mmCIF file of C-alpha atoms in Angstrom:
data_model
loop_
_atom_site.group_PDB
_atom_site.id
_atom_site.type_symbol
_atom_site.label_atom_id
_atom_site.label_comp_id
_atom_site.label_asym_id
_atom_site.label_seq_id
_atom_site.Cartn_x
_atom_site.Cartn_y
_atom_site.Cartn_z
ATOM 1 C CA MET H 1 15.865 -13.631 35.764
ATOM 2 C CA ASP H 2 13.176 -14.887 38.242
ATOM 3 C CA THR H 3 11.349 -11.084 39.616
ATOM 4 C CA ASN H 4 7.520 -11.525 40.099
ATOM 5 C CA LEU H 5 6.777 -9.236 36.703
ATOM 6 C CA ILE H 6 4.078 -8.923 38.671
ATOM 7 C CA SER H 7 5.440 -6.159 40.781
ATOM 8 C CA ASP H 8 4.844 -3.262 43.950
ATOM 9 C CA SER H 9 4.858 -0.614 40.743
ATOM 10 C CA CYS H 10 2.170 -2.661 39.064
ATOM 11 C CA LEU H 11 -1.672 -3.327 39.874
ATOM 12 C CA CYS H 12 -3.153 -6.136 38.568
ATOM 13 C CA VAL H 13 -6.905 -6.112 37.846
ATOM 14 C CA SER H 14 -8.438 -9.898 37.971
ATOM 15 C CA PHE H 15 -12.420 -10.279 35.937
ATOM 16 C CA ARG H 16 -12.791 -13.975 35.281
ATOM 17 C CA GLN H 17 -9.303 -15.124 33.669
ATOM 18 C CA MET H 18 -7.711 -11.789 32.488
ATOM 19 C CA GLN H 19 -5.511 -10.184 33.733
ATOM 20 C CA VAL H 20 -5.040 -6.007 33.157
ATOM 21 C CA VAL H 21 -0.784 -5.666 34.579
ATOM 22 C CA GLN H 22 -2.107 -1.549 35.226
ATOM 23 C CA HIS H 23 2.112 -0.562 35.712
ATOM 24 C CA SER H 24 2.341 3.494 37.112
ATOM 25 C CA GLU H 25 2.641 7.128 35.892
ATOM 26 C CA HIS H 26 5.611 6.909 38.087
ATOM 27 C CA THR H 27 6.905 3.284 37.238
ATOM 28 C CA LEU H 28 6.369 4.736 33.014
ATOM 29 C CA LYS H 29 7.944 7.108 33.010
ATOM 30 C CA THR H 30 10.918 5.867 34.014
ATOM 31 C CA ALA H 31 10.646 3.374 32.455
ATOM 32 C CA LEU H 32 10.786 5.681 29.624
ATOM 33 C CA ILE H 33 13.281 8.957 30.531
ATOM 34 C CA SER H 34 14.845 7.292 33.269
ATOM 35 C CA LYS H 35 16.873 8.731 36.348
ATOM 36 C CA ASN H 36 19.764 9.515 34.420
ATOM 37 C CA PRO H 37 20.446 13.052 33.545
ATOM 38 C CA VAL H 38 22.373 12.090 31.003
ATOM 39 C CA LEU H 39 19.959 9.770 29.209
ATOM 40 C CA VAL H 40 17.057 12.814 31.021
ATOM 41 C CA SER H 41 18.906 15.538 28.590
ATOM 42 C CA GLN H 42 18.557 13.604 25.626
ATOM 43 C CA TYR H 43 14.829 12.818 25.569
ATOM 44 C CA GLU H 44 14.399 16.706 26.495
ATOM 45 C CA LYS H 45 16.550 17.582 22.832
ATOM 46 C CA LEU H 46 13.263 15.439 21.175
ATOM 47 C CA THR H 47 10.921 17.465 19.274
ATOM 48 C CA VAL H 48 7.620 19.080 20.822
ATOM 49 C CA GLY H 49 5.699 15.949 18.360
ATOM 50 C CA GLU H 50 8.256 12.973 19.504
ATOM 51 C CA GLN H 51 7.316 14.108 22.999
ATOM 52 C CA ARG H 52 3.808 14.313 22.282
ATOM 53 C CA LEU H 53 3.842 11.123 21.403
ATOM 54 C CA MET H 54 6.762 9.196 24.213
ATOM 55 C CA ASN H 55 4.210 10.747 27.062
ATOM 56 C CA GLU H 56 1.475 8.560 25.786
ATOM 57 C CA ALA H 57 2.695 5.763 28.376
ATOM 58 C CA PHE H 58 1.914 7.321 31.734
ATOM 59 C CA GLN H 59 -0.992 8.859 30.117
ATOM 60 C CA PRO H 60 -4.084 7.002 32.514
ATOM 61 C CA THR H 61 -6.174 8.286 29.719
ATOM 62 C CA SER H 62 -4.582 7.535 26.880
ATOM 63 C CA GLU H 63 -6.567 5.682 23.983
ATOM 64 C CA LEU H 64 -3.411 5.434 22.652
ATOM 65 C CA PHE H 65 -1.189 2.780 23.959
ATOM 66 C CA ARG H 66 -3.490 0.259 26.292
ATOM 67 C CA PRO H 67 -2.291 -2.163 28.990
ATOM 68 C CA ILE H 68 -1.361 -5.421 29.003
ATOM 69 C CA THR H 69 -4.200 -8.337 29.047
ATOM 70 C CA VAL H 70 -3.271 -11.360 30.062
ATOM 71 C CA TYR H 71 -6.105 -13.787 29.037
ATOM 72 C CA SER H 72 -4.645 -17.668 30.761
ATOM 73 C CA GLN H 73 -1.658 -18.346 32.653
ATOM 74 C CA SER H 74 0.139 -19.836 29.082
ATOM 75 C CA ASP H 75 0.042 -16.425 27.978
ATOM 76 C CA TRP H 76 4.711 -15.477 27.907
ATOM 77 C CA ILE H 77 4.850 -12.876 30.534
ATOM 78 C CA THR H 78 3.309 -15.139 33.339
ATOM 79 C CA SER H 79 4.659 -19.404 32.062
ATOM 80 C CA HIS H 80 8.225 -17.010 31.363
ATOM 81 C CA PRO H 81 9.019 -14.488 34.110
ATOM 82 C CA GLU H 82 11.986 -12.466 32.702
ATOM 83 C CA ALA H 83 14.091 -8.676 33.936
ATOM 84 C CA PRO H 84 11.967 -6.242 32.654
ATOM 85 C CA GLN H 85 13.474 -3.864 30.485
ATOM 86 C CA ASP H 86 13.200 -0.341 30.495
ATOM 87 C CA PHE H 87 15.430 2.145 28.628
ATOM 88 C CA GLU H 88 17.531 3.415 30.024
ATOM 89 C CA LYS H 89 18.264 -0.940 30.409
ATOM 90 C CA PHE H 90 18.744 -1.086 26.486
ATOM 91 C CA PHE H 91 21.185 1.795 26.509
ATOM 92 C CA SER H 92 23.247 0.372 28.800
ATOM 93 C CA ASP H 93 24.022 -2.952 27.295
ATOM 94 C CA PRO H 94 27.228 -2.914 26.763
ATOM 95 C CA TYR H 95 26.023 -6.200 24.367
ATOM 96 C CA ARG H 96 23.776 -3.653 22.188
ATOM 97 C CA LYS H 97 24.603 -2.999 18.618
ATOM 98 C CA ALA H 98 23.815 -0.266 16.004
ATOM 99 C CA PRO H 99 23.370 -0.225 12.249
ATOM 100 C CA THR H 100 27.079 1.373 11.133
ATOM 101 C CA PRO H 101 27.315 3.349 7.718
ATOM 102 C CA GLU H 102 29.752 0.162 6.311
ATOM 103 C CA LYS H 103 26.993 -2.203 8.738
ATOM 104 C CA SER H 104 23.168 -0.312 7.243
ATOM 105 C CA ASN H 105 21.291 -3.685 5.477
ATOM 106 C CA ILE H 106 19.201 -5.288 6.510
ATOM 107 C CA TYR H 107 19.016 -8.840 4.084
ATOM 108 C CA ILE H 108 16.167 -11.634 4.049
ATOM 109 C CA GLN H 109 16.891 -14.988 3.096
ATOM 110 C CA PRO H 110 13.811 -17.056 1.845
ATOM 111 C CA ILE H 111 14.347 -20.898 2.234
ATOM 112 C CA GLY H 112 12.731 -23.309 0.615
ATOM 113 C CA SER H 113 9.767 -21.248 -1.513
ATOM 114 C CA LEU H 114 7.160 -18.755 -0.027
ATOM 115 C CA GLY H 115 4.243 -20.164 -2.409
ATOM 116 C CA ASN H 116 2.982 -21.716 -4.676
ATOM 117 C CA SER H 117 3.387 -19.535 -7.899
ATOM 118 C CA ARG H 118 6.451 -17.741 -8.940
ATOM 119 C CA VAL H 119 4.053 -14.188 -8.987
ATOM 120 C CA ILE H 120 2.580 -15.028 -5.449
ATOM 121 C CA SER H 121 6.290 -14.937 -3.702
ATOM 122 C CA GLU H 122 7.579 -11.927 -5.810
ATOM 123 C CA GLU H 123 4.556 -9.701 -4.757
ATOM 124 C CA TYR H 124 4.360 -11.490 -0.961
ATOM 125 C CA VAL H 125 8.287 -10.726 -1.170
ATOM 126 C CA LYS H 126 7.522 -7.047 -2.407
ATOM 127 C CA TRP H 127 4.763 -6.434 0.704
ATOM 128 C CA LEU H 128 7.148 -7.676 3.276
ATOM 129 C CA LYS H 129 9.974 -6.335 2.447
ATOM 130 C CA GLY H 130 8.361 -2.199 2.240
ATOM 131 C CA TYR H 131 6.588 -2.996 5.617
ATOM 132 C CA CYS H 132 10.541 -3.564 6.840
ATOM 133 C CA GLU H 133 11.995 -0.482 6.256
ATOM 134 C CA ALA H 134 8.765 1.602 7.004
ATOM 135 C CA PHE H 135 9.572 -0.508 10.985
ATOM 136 C CA PHE H 136 13.231 -0.087 10.687
ATOM 137 C CA TYR H 137 12.304 3.655 9.128
ATOM 138 C CA GLY H 138 16.748 4.746 7.772
ATOM 139 C CA LEU H 139 17.748 0.779 6.866
ATOM 140 C CA THR H 140 17.024 -0.667 3.324
ATOM 141 C CA VAL H 141 16.356 -3.616 3.374
ATOM 142 C CA LYS H 142 17.529 -6.405 -0.042
ATOM 143 C CA PHE H 143 15.799 -9.726 -0.688
ATOM 144 C CA LEU H 144 19.106 -12.485 -1.660
ATOM 145 C CA GLU H 145 18.006 -15.189 -4.306
ATOM 146 C CA PRO H 146 16.637 -18.485 -2.713
ATOM 147 C CA VAL H 147 18.250 -21.256 -1.403
ATOM 148 C CA SER H 148 16.802 -25.176 -1.055
ATOM 149 C CA ILE H 149 16.771 -26.342 2.603
ATOM 150 C CA SER H 150 19.426 -28.742 1.444
ATOM 151 C CA ALA H 151 21.553 -26.476 0.621
ATOM 152 C CA THR H 152 21.435 -24.832 4.456
ATOM 153 C CA LYS H 153 23.380 -29.487 6.019
ATOM 154 C CA CYS H 154 20.035 -28.260 8.908
ATOM 155 C CA SER H 155 18.786 -31.745 10.230
ATOM 156 C CA PHE H 156 14.504 -32.180 10.205
ATOM 157 C CA ARG H 157 12.199 -34.354 11.403
ATOM 158 C CA VAL H 158 8.491 -34.783 11.487
ATOM 159 C CA ASN H 159 6.938 -33.585 14.650
ATOM 160 C CA ASP H 160 5.431 -36.225 16.544
ATOM 161 C CA HIS H 161 2.028 -33.642 17.314
ATOM 162 C CA THR H 162 1.424 -33.119 14.248
ATOM 163 C CA GLN H 163 3.089 -34.996 11.471
ATOM 164 C CA ASN H 164 4.396 -31.935 9.367
ATOM 165 C CA LEU H 165 8.444 -31.389 8.672
ATOM 166 C CA GLN H 166 10.668 -29.522 10.374
ATOM 167 C CA ILE H 167 13.921 -28.027 10.123
ATOM 168 C CA HIS H 168 16.549 -27.401 13.135
ATOM 169 C CA ALA H 169 16.572 -23.436 13.900
ATOM 170 C CA GLY H 170 19.837 -23.500 15.422
ATOM 171 C CA HIS H 171 21.258 -25.477 12.131
ATOM 172 C CA ILE H 172 20.389 -22.651 10.276
ATOM 173 C CA LEU H 173 21.195 -19.643 11.616
ATOM 174 C CA THR H 174 24.682 -21.277 11.777
ATOM 175 C CA PHE H 175 24.291 -21.320 7.529
ATOM 176 C CA LEU H 176 23.127 -17.684 7.672
ATOM 177 C CA LYS H 177 25.738 -16.787 9.895
ATOM 178 C CA LYS H 178 28.190 -17.688 7.828
ATOM 179 C CA LYS H 179 26.137 -16.318 4.149
ATOM 180 C CA LYS H 180 26.445 -13.022 5.824
ATOM 181 C CA PRO H 181 27.310 -10.179 3.695
ATOM 182 C CA GLU H 182 29.947 -7.695 4.783
ATOM 183 C CA ASP H 183 27.963 -4.686 4.700
ATOM 184 C CA ALA H 184 25.027 -6.022 6.366
ATOM 185 C CA PHE H 185 23.452 -4.739 9.570
ATOM 186 C CA CYS H 186 21.746 -8.242 10.011
ATOM 187 C CA VAL H 187 20.264 -11.531 7.853
ATOM 188 C CA VAL H 188 16.829 -13.354 9.106
ATOM 189 C CA GLY H 189 16.647 -16.333 7.864
ATOM 190 C CA ILE H 190 12.094 -16.737 6.908
ATOM 191 C CA THR H 191 10.924 -20.269 5.480
ATOM 192 C CA MET H 192 7.664 -21.954 4.985
ATOM 193 C CA ILE H 193 8.522 -24.969 6.623
ATOM 194 C CA ASP H 194 8.135 -25.283 11.324
ATOM 195 C CA LEU H 195 10.636 -24.969 13.158
ATOM 196 C CA TYR H 196 11.413 -26.637 15.929
ATOM 197 C CA PRO H 197 15.168 -25.466 18.461
ATOM 198 C CA ARG H 198 15.310 -28.670 19.873
ATOM 199 C CA ASP H 199 14.415 -31.768 20.034
ATOM 200 C CA SER H 200 12.777 -31.546 23.770
ATOM 201 C CA TRP H 201 10.918 -27.718 22.349
ATOM 202 C CA ASN H 202 7.013 -29.368 20.040
ATOM 203 C CA PHE H 203 8.098 -25.074 17.697
ATOM 204 C CA VAL H 204 9.657 -22.237 18.046
ATOM 205 C CA PHE H 205 8.224 -19.070 16.075
ATOM 206 C CA GLY H 206 11.358 -17.956 15.085
ATOM 207 C CA GLN H 207 14.671 -17.641 17.072
ATOM 208 C CA ALA H 208 17.048 -15.587 16.613
ATOM 209 C CA SER H 209 21.168 -14.358 18.339
ATOM 210 C CA LEU H 210 21.723 -10.474 19.215
ATOM 211 C CA THR H 211 25.624 -10.886 18.365
ATOM 212 C CA GLU H 212 25.130 -13.712 15.428
ATOM 213 C CA GLY H 213 23.128 -10.645 13.513
ATOM 214 C CA VAL H 214 21.449 -13.933 12.141
ATOM 215 C CA GLY H 215 17.662 -14.748 12.568
ATOM 216 C CA ILE H 216 15.042 -17.450 11.698
ATOM 217 C CA PHE H 217 11.499 -17.466 11.522
ATOM 218 C CA SER H 218 8.554 -19.634 9.866
ATOM 219 C CA PHE H 219 5.560 -19.121 9.572
ATOM 220 C CA ALA H 220 4.042 -22.027 8.049
ATOM 221 C CA ARG H 221 1.524 -22.521 11.694
ATOM 222 C CA TYR H 222 -0.044 -19.331 9.889
ATOM 223 C CA GLY H 223 -1.859 -20.652 7.406
ATOM 224 C CA LYS H 224 -5.495 -20.914 7.468
ATOM 225 C CA ASP H 225 -5.530 -25.056 7.825
ATOM 226 C CA PHE H 226 -2.458 -25.525 9.771
ATOM 227 C CA HIS H 227 -4.068 -27.083 13.282
ATOM 228 C CA SER H 228 -5.947 -28.671 10.408
ATOM 229 C CA SER H 229 -6.858 -32.375 9.886
ATOM 230 C CA CYS H 230 -6.963 -31.332 6.961
ATOM 231 C CA TYR H 231 -3.389 -30.200 6.718
ATOM 232 C CA LYS H 232 -1.630 -30.672 2.733
ATOM 233 C CA GLY H 233 0.910 -30.054 5.204
ATOM 234 C CA THR H 234 1.052 -33.457 5.839
ATOM 235 C CA VAL H 235 3.694 -36.506 6.642
ATOM 236 C CA THR H 236 2.480 -39.439 5.579
ATOM 237 C CA LYS H 237 4.105 -42.788 6.992
ATOM 238 C CA ALA H 238 5.301 -43.911 3.529
ATOM 239 C CA LYS H 239 7.129 -40.974 2.848
ATOM 240 C CA ARG H 240 8.073 -41.197 6.587
ATOM 241 C CA THR H 241 10.240 -43.803 5.719
ATOM 242 C CA SER H 242 13.131 -41.580 3.150
ATOM 243 C CA SER H 243 13.568 -39.012 5.365
ATOM 244 C CA SER H 244 16.456 -38.707 5.618
ATOM 245 C CA GLU H 245 16.920 -37.057 2.572
ATOM 246 C CA TYR H 246 16.542 -33.870 1.046
ATOM 247 C CA SER H 247 14.268 -35.122 -1.581
ATOM 248 C CA ILE H 248 11.400 -35.113 1.158
ATOM 249 C CA PHE H 249 11.120 -31.361 1.103
ATOM 250 C CA ASP H 250 10.558 -31.912 -2.470
ATOM 251 C CA ASN H 251 7.251 -29.734 -3.674
ATOM 252 C CA TYR H 252 6.544 -29.487 0.340
ATOM 253 C CA TYR H 253 3.248 -27.952 0.242
ATOM 254 C CA ILE H 254 3.478 -24.351 1.045
ATOM 255 C CA PRO H 255 0.394 -22.411 2.634
ATOM 256 C CA GLU H 256 -2.028 -20.678 1.061
ATOM 257 C CA ILE H 257 -1.121 -16.658 1.543
ATOM 258 C CA THR H 258 -3.933 -14.812 2.673
ATOM 259 C CA SER H 259 -3.879 -11.092 4.121
ATOM 260 C CA VAL H 260 -3.924 -12.399 7.738
ATOM 261 C CA LEU H 261 -0.567 -14.385 6.543
ATOM 262 C CA LEU H 262 0.702 -11.408 5.025
ATOM 263 C CA LEU H 263 0.195 -9.830 8.624
ATOM 264 C CA ARG H 264 0.896 -12.048 11.088
ATOM 265 C CA SER H 265 4.213 -12.380 8.670
ATOM 266 C CA CYS H 266 4.989 -8.885 9.230
ATOM 267 C CA LYS H 267 4.510 -8.814 12.968
ATOM 268 C CA THR H 268 6.825 -12.334 13.655
ATOM 269 C CA LEU H 269 9.496 -10.183 11.037
ATOM 270 C CA THR H 270 9.800 -6.619 13.349
ATOM 271 C CA HIS H 271 9.522 -8.687 16.225
ATOM 272 C CA GLU H 272 12.314 -10.768 16.135
ATOM 273 C CA ILE H 273 14.698 -8.169 14.000
ATOM 274 C CA GLY H 274 13.353 -5.844 17.135
ATOM 275 C CA HIS H 275 15.649 -8.274 19.808
ATOM 276 C CA ILE H 276 18.563 -8.746 17.198
ATOM 277 C CA PHE H 277 17.815 -4.217 17.601
ATOM 278 C CA GLY H 278 18.760 -5.223 21.830
ATOM 279 C CA LEU H 279 15.328 -5.667 22.440
ATOM 280 C CA ARG H 280 13.646 -7.844 24.971
ATOM 281 C CA HIS H 281 9.991 -8.730 25.609
ATOM 282 C CA CYS H 282 7.812 -5.863 26.343
ATOM 283 C CA GLN H 283 6.188 -5.809 29.882
ATOM 284 C CA TRP H 284 5.105 -2.269 29.893
ATOM 285 C CA LEU H 285 3.160 -1.592 27.093
ATOM 286 C CA ALA H 286 0.760 -3.491 25.011
ATOM 287 C CA CYS H 287 3.584 -3.541 22.087
ATOM 288 C CA LEU H 288 4.846 -5.761 19.222
ATOM 289 C CA MET H 289 8.265 -7.064 21.714
ATOM 290 C CA GLN H 290 5.455 -8.480 23.816
ATOM 291 C CA GLY H 291 6.164 -12.094 23.911
ATOM 292 C CA SER H 292 4.069 -15.252 22.955
ATOM 293 C CA ASN H 293 3.621 -18.438 23.070
ATOM 294 C CA HIS H 294 0.983 -18.924 20.637
ATOM 295 C CA LEU H 295 -1.126 -18.109 18.011
ATOM 296 C CA GLU H 296 -3.789 -16.249 19.971
ATOM 297 C CA GLU H 297 -1.475 -14.245 21.680
ATOM 298 C CA ALA H 298 0.123 -13.313 18.367
ATOM 299 C CA ASP H 299 -2.796 -12.252 17.279
ATOM 300 C CA ARG H 300 -3.557 -10.321 19.436
ATOM 301 C CA ARG H 301 -0.144 -8.153 19.918
ATOM 302 C CA PRO H 302 -0.695 -4.845 18.485
ATOM 303 C CA LEU H 303 1.296 -3.924 14.604
ATOM 304 C CA ASN H 304 2.831 -0.678 17.272
ATOM 305 C CA LEU H 305 5.821 -0.778 18.674
ATOM 306 C CA CYS H 306 4.558 1.520 23.169
ATOM 307 C CA PRO H 307 6.515 4.979 23.200
ATOM 308 C CA ILE H 308 9.116 3.034 25.653
ATOM 309 C CA CYS H 309 9.914 0.099 23.349
ATOM 310 C CA LEU H 310 9.990 3.053 19.952
ATOM 311 C CA ARG H 311 12.152 5.326 21.933
ATOM 312 C CA LYS H 312 14.753 2.296 22.469
ATOM 313 C CA LEU H 313 14.783 1.612 18.575
ATOM 314 C CA GLN H 314 14.699 5.215 17.902
ATOM 315 C CA CYS H 315 18.520 5.280 19.503
ATOM 316 C CA ALA H 316 19.448 2.694 17.365
ATOM 317 C CA LEU H 317 18.706 3.971 14.317
ATOM 318 C CA GLY H 318 18.106 8.529 14.792
ATOM 319 C CA PHE H 319 15.311 9.139 12.871
ATOM 320 C CA ASP H 320 12.959 10.981 13.998
ATOM 321 C CA VAL H 321 9.189 9.946 15.248
ATOM 322 C CA VAL H 322 6.217 11.720 13.504
ATOM 323 C CA GLU H 323 8.636 11.137 10.814
ATOM 324 C CA ARG H 324 9.099 8.092 10.382
ATOM 325 C CA TYR H 325 4.930 7.669 10.804
ATOM 326 C CA LYS H 326 4.302 10.312 8.044
ATOM 327 C CA VAL H 327 6.652 8.226 5.670
ATOM 328 C CA SER H 328 4.950 4.998 6.227
ATOM 329 C CA GLY H 329 1.836 6.016 6.416
ATOM 330 C CA ARG H 330 2.194 7.147 2.519
ATOM 331 C CA ARG H 331 3.541 3.989 2.036
ATOM 332 C CA GLY H 332 0.456 2.240 3.382
ATOM 333 C CA ARG H 333 -0.813 4.003 1.170
ATOM 334 C CA ARG H 334 1.168 4.073 -1.839
ATOM 335 C CA GLU H 335 1.094 0.357 -2.492
ATOM 336 C CA VAL H 336 -2.963 -0.064 -1.388
ATOM 337 C CA GLU H 337 -4.350 1.885 -3.995
ATOM 338 C CA ASN H 338 -1.053 0.637 -6.429
ATOM 339 C CA PRO H 339 -1.405 -3.777 -5.593
#
């Protein structure tokens, strides 16, 4: 895993503090199509429209898919070296799972309140559901009834840096594993409470288990005032004395649901569910599956998958790429016109 990501197969152009990770056409073509005759044959069976879109991955003048720009040493691709995953590695991964007719639903489990009123919560859920069904075209997305923090029996703490409440991501995954419906491909929890994966970590946006088909994602840090001194989720010293009881979560602050928070939520949800399908962090082109260390980096990620990651998802779901984009476009227009 200690592979140098900026290898001989890519050109790194530096200016000021930024680096553009520009892979060669040959490297991108191999990452997408493979040299394996079986996988090449599969690629050649795609429709003309599908191949035309996919081939944009290795066109140097493409306006659709851009190279990755690294803005600082704190960005994910620099600070978390990982072995790149091309299509062939994805295809041959023995731990990769795909939906079956018996397990073809994505379940989303709200943990705690998602909005400061029932109407807002339901509207937020409707948008998330619609977006996920368009993104994971061919699967059904179902929402489970919300559960309280206390129902999960998770550990929690007050973050030393932000003074905000956090719940233990690993304990939530254990809870979701026990509650996973029989017909679920995966079940993911979403919450407006901040997460931490272990005592030594400051926070985590989300965590997922590929083998168990479960994930938990927090949208708490997507609120516009999370890092401000006036954030209403800050736990006062008086309240902290009773933080051994789950009552501390009663009427806990929920950030306002804005269009920016919704956009960030959609990105995180689809990115993390992508991991459950076996997609690793993308290191080829600007892509939704790029890792992110901080909110600024997460905001720079596009909504779309690059062609290499798109082929991986298509392999898992079997959709027609062009039809997926057409249906997604029609659904998006309907929801904008009839919010």
